[in-house]
PDB file of C-alpha atoms in Angstrom:
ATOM      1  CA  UNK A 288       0.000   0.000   0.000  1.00  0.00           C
ATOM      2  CA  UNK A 289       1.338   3.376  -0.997  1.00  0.00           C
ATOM      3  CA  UNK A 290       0.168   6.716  -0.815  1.00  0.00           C
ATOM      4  CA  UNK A 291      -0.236   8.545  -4.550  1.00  0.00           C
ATOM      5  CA  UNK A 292       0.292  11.903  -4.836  1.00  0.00           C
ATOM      6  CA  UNK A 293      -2.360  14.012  -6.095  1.00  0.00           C
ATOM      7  CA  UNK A 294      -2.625  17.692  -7.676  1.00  0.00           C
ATOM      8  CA  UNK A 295      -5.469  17.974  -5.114  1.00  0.00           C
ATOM      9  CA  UNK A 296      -4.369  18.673  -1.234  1.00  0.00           C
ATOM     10  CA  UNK A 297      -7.670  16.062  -0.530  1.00  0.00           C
ATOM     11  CA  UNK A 298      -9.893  14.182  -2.640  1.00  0.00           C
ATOM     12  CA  UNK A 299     -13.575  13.048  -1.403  1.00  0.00           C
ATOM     13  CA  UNK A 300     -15.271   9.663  -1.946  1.00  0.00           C
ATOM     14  CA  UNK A 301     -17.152  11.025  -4.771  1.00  0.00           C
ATOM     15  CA  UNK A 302     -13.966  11.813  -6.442  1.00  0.00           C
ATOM     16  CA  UNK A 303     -12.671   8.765  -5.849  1.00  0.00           C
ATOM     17  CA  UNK A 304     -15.593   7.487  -7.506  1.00  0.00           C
ATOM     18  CA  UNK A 305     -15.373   9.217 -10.692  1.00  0.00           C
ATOM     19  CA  UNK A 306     -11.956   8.172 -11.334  1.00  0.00           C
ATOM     20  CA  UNK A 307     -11.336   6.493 -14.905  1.00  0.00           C
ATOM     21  CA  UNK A 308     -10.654   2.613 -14.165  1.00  0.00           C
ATOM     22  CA  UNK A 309      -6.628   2.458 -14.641  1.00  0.00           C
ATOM     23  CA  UNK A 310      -6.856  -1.129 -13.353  1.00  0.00           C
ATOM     24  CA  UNK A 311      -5.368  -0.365 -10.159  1.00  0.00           C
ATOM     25  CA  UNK A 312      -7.308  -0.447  -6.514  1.00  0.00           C
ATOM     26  CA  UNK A 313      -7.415   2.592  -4.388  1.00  0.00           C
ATOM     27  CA  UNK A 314      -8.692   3.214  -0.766  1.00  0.00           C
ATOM     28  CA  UNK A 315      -9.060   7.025   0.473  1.00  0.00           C
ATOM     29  CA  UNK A 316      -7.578   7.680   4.217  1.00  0.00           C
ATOM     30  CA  UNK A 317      -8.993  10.864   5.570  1.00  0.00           C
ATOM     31  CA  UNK A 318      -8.879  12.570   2.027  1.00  0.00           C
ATOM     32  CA  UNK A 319      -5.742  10.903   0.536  1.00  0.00           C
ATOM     33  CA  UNK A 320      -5.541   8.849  -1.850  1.00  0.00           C
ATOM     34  CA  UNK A 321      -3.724   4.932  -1.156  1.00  0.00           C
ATOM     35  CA  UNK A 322      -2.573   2.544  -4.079  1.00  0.00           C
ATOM     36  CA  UNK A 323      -3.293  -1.133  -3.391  1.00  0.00           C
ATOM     37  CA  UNK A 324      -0.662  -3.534  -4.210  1.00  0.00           C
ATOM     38  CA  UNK A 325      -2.108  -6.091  -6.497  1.00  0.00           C
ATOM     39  CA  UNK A 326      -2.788  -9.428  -4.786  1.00  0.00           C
ATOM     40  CA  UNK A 327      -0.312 -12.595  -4.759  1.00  0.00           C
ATOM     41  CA  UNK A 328      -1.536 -15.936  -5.608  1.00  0.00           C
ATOM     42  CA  UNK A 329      -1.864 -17.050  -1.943  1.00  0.00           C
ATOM     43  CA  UNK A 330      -3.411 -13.731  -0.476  1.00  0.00           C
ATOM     44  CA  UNK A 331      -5.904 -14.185  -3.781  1.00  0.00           C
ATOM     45  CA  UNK A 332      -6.736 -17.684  -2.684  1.00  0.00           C
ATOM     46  CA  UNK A 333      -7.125 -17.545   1.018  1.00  0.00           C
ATOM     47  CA  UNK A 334      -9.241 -14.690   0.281  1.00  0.00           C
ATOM     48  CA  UNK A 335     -11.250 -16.372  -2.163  1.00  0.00           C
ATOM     49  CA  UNK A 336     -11.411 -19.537   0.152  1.00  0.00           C
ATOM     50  CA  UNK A 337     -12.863 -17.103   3.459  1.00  0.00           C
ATOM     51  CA  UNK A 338     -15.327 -15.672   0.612  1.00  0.00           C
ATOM     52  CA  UNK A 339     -16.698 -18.817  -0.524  1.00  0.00           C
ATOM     53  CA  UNK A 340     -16.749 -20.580   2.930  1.00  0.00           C
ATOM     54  CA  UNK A 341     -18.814 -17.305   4.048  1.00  0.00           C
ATOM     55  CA  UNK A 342     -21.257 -16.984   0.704  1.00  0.00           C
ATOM     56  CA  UNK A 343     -21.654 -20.779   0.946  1.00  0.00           C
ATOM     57  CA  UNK A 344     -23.095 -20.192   4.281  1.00  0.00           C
ATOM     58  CA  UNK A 345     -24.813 -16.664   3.953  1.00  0.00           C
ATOM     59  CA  UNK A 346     -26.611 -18.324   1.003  1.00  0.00           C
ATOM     60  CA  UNK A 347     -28.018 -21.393   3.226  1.00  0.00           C
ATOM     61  CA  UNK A 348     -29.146 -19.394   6.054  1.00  0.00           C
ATOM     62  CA  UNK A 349     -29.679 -16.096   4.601  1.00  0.00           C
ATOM     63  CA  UNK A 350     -28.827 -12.956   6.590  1.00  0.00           C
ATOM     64  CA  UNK A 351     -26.942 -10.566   4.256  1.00  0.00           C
ATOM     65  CA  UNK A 352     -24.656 -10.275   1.486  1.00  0.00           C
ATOM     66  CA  UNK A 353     -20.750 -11.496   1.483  1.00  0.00           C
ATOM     67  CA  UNK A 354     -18.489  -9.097  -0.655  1.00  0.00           C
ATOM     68  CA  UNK A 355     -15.490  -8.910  -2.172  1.00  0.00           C
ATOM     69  CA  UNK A 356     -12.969  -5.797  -2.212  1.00  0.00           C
ATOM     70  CA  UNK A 357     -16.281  -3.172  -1.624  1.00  0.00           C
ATOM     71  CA  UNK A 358     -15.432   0.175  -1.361  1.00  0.00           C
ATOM     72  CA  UNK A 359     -16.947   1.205   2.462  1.00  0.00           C
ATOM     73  CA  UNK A 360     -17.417   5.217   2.830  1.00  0.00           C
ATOM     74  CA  UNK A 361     -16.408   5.070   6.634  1.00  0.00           C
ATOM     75  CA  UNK A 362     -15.975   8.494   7.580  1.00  0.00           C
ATOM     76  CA  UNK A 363     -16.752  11.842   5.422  1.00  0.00           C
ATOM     77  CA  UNK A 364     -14.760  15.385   5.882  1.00  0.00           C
ATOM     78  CA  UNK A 365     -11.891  14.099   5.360  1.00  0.00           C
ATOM     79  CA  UNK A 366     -13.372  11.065   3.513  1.00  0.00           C
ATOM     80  CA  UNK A 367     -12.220   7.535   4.138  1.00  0.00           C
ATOM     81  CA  UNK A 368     -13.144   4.686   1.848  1.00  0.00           C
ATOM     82  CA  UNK A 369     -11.897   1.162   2.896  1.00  0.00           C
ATOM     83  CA  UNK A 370     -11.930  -2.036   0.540  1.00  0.00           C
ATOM     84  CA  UNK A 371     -11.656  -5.102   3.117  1.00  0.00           C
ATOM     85  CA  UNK A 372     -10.763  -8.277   0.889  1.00  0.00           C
ATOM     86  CA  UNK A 373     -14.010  -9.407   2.309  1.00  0.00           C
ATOM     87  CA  UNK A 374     -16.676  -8.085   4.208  1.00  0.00           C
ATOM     88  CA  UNK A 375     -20.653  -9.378   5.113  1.00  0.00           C
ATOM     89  CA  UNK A 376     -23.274  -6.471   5.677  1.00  0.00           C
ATOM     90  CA  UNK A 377     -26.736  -7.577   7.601  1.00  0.00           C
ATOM     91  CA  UNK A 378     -29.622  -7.400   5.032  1.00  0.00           C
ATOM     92  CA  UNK A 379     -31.627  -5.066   7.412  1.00  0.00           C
ATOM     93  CA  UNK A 380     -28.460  -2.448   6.253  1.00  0.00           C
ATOM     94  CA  UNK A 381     -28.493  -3.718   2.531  1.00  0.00           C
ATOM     95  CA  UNK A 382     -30.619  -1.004   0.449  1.00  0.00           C
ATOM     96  CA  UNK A 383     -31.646  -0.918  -3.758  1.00  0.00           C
ATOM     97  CA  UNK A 384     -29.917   2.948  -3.751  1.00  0.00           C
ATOM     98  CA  UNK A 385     -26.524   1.462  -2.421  1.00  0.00           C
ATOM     99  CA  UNK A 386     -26.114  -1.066  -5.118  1.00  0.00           C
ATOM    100  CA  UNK A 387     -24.420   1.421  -7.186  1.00  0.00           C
ATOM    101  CA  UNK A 388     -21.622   3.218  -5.087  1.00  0.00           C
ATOM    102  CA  UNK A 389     -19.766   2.773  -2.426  1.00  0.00           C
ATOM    103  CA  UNK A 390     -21.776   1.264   0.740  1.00  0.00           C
ATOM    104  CA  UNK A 391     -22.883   4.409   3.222  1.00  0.00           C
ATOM    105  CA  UNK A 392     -21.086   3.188   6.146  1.00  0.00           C
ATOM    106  CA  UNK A 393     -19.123   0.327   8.087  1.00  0.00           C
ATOM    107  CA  UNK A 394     -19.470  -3.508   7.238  1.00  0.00           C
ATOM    108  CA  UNK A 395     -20.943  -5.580   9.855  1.00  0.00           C
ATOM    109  CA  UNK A 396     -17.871  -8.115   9.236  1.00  0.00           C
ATOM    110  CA  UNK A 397     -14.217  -6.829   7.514  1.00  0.00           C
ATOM    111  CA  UNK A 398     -11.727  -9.777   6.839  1.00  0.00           C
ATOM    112  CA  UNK A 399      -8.249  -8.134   5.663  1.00  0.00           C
ATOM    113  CA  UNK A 400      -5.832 -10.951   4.205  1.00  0.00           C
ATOM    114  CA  UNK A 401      -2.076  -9.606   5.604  1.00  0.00           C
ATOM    115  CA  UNK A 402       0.034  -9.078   2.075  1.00  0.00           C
ATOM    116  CA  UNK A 403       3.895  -8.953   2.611  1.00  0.00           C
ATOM    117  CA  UNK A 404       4.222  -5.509   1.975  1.00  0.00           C
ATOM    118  CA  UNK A 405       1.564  -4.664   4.458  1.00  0.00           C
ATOM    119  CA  UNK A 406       3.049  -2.887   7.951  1.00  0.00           C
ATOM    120  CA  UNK A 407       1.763  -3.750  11.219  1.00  0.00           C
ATOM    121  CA  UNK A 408       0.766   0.160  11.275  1.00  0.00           C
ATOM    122  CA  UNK A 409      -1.066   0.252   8.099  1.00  0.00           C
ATOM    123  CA  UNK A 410      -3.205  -3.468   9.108  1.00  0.00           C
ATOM    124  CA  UNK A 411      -3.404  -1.797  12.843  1.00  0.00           C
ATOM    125  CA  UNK A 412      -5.065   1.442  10.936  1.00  0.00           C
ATOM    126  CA  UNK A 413      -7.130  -0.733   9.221  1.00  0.00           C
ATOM    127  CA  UNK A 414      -8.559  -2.136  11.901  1.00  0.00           C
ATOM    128  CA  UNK A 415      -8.954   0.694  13.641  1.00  0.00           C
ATOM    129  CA  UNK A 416     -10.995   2.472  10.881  1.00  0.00           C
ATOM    130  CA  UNK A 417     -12.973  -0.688  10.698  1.00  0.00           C
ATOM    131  CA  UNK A 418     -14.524  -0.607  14.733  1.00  0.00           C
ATOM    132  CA  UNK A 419     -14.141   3.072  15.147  1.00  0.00           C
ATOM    133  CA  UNK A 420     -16.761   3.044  12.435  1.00  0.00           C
ATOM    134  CA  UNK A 421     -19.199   0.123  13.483  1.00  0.00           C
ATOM    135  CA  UNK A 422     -17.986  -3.035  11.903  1.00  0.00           C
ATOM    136  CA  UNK A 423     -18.973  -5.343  14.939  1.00  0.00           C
ATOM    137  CA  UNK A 424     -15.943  -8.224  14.005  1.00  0.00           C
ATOM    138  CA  UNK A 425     -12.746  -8.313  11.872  1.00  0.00           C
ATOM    139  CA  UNK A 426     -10.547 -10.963  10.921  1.00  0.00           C
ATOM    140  CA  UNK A 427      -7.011 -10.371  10.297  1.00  0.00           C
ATOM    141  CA  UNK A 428      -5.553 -13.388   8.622  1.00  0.00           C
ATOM    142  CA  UNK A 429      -2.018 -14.243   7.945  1.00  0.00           C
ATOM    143  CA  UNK A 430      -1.058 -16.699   5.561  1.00  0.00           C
ATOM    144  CA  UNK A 431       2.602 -17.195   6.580  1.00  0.00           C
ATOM    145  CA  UNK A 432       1.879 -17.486  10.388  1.00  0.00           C
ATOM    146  CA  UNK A 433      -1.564 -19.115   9.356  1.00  0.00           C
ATOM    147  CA  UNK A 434      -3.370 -17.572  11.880  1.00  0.00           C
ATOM    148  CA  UNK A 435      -6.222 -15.268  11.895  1.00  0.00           C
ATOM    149  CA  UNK A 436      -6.924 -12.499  14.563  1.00  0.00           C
ATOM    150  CA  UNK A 437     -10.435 -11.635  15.776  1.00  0.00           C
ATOM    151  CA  UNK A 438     -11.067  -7.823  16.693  1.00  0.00           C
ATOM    152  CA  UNK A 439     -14.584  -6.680  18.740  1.00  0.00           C
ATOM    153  CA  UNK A 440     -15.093  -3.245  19.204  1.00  0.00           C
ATOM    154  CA  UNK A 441     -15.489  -3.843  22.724  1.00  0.00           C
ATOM    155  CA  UNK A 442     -11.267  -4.143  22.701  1.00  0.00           C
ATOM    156  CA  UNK A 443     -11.958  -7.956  23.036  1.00  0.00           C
ATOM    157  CA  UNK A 444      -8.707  -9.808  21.056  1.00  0.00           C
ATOM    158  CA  UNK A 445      -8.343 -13.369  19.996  1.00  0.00           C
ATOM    159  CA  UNK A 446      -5.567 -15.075  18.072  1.00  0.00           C
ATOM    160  CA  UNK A 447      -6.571 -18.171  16.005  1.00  0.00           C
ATOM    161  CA  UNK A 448      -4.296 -20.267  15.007  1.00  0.00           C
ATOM    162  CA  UNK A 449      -4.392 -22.930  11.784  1.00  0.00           C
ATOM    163  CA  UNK A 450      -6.078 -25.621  14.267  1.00  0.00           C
ATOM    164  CA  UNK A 451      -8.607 -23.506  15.400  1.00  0.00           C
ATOM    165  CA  UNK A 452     -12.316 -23.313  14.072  1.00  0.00           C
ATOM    166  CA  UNK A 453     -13.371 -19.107  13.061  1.00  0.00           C
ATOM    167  CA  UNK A 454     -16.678 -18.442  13.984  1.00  0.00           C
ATOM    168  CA  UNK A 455     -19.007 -16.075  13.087  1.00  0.00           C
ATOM    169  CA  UNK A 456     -20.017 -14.601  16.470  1.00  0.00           C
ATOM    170  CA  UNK A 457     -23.547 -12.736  16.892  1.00  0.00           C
ATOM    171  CA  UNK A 458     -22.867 -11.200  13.176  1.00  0.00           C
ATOM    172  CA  UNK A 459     -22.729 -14.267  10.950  1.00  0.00           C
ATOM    173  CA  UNK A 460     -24.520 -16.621  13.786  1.00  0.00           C
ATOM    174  CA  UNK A 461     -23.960 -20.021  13.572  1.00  0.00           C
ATOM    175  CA  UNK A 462     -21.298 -19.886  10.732  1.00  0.00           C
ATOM    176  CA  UNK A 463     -18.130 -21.956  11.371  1.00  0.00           C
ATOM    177  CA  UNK A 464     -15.190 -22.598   9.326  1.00  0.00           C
ATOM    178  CA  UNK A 465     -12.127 -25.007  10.487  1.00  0.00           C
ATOM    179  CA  UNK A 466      -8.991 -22.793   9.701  1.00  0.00           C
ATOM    180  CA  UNK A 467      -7.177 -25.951   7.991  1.00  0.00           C
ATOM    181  CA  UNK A 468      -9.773 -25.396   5.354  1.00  0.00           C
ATOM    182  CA  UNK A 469      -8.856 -21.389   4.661  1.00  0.00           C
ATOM    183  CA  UNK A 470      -5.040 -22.748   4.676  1.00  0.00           C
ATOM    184  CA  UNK A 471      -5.305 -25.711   3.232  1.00  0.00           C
TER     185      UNK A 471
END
């Protein structure tokens, strides 16, 4: 992740918007703009593996909507736009207007996959953003320690490790995953 430079001192989410598609991601951090690094073949499929185990699920039981690399508007004036690798909003949050842009607000669940050239700041940040703004549960996961952290706003901290089981908590209730299966 790497802050661009802009001609503008701060852009807003709307701006960030607009931009023409240049194939790269971006996330805004209280007005400035951040280039994603593009995703390695193991962050892509761990990723991919926490997003199907979740849809799978979500799809059976209902409940929401699983997403993948969503823009979330998390704070305006200075504007901050997060993309978690995957996140799950409640359907009671889920609107017809919101389909189109980025969501109005926090997911209920943010799962960042840890890339190599992400610092412990920039992931701590993340995280941060995430329960300062009302995401009730993230999941930190790290495919070279294979281990996955759970965050609750309430300051509550677990560390998971590959022989664990991740559960969904009170916002994806009764989902369960066996960690082997995300690292396999």
């Amino acid at each position: 992740m790497a802050r661009v430079e802009t001609s503008q001192a701060l852009l807003t989410a709307e701006e960030l918007w607009q931009m023409p598609d240049d194939g790269q991601r971006y996330e805004l951090v209280k007005g400035e703009l951040w280039e994603m690094t593009p995703a390695a073949i193991r962050h892509g499929d761990i990723a991919s593996e926490v997003a199907w185990q979740l849809r799978t699920y979500v799809k059976q039981h209902g409940g929401g909507k699983v997403l993948i690399e969503t823009g979330f508007c998390l704070e305006c004036q200075p504007d901050t736009v997060r993309a978690p690798d995957v996140s799950f909003v409640a359907a009671e949050r889920l609107s017809v207007e919101d389909q189109d842009s980025f969501f109005p607000g926090a997911p209920d669940l943010a799962v960042e996959v840890v890339s190599p050239d992400d610092t412990d700041a920039q992931v701590h940040d993340k995280v941060l953003d995430y329960l300062t703004h009302g995401t009730r549960l993230v999941w930190v996961v790290r495919p070279h320690q294979r281990t996955v952290t759970v965050y609750r706003p309430d300051g509550t901290v677990r560390l998971l490790r590959e022989t664990d089981t991740l559960g969904g908590e009170d916002v994806v209730a009764g989902f369960t995953c066996p960690l082997a299966e995300i690292f396999g």
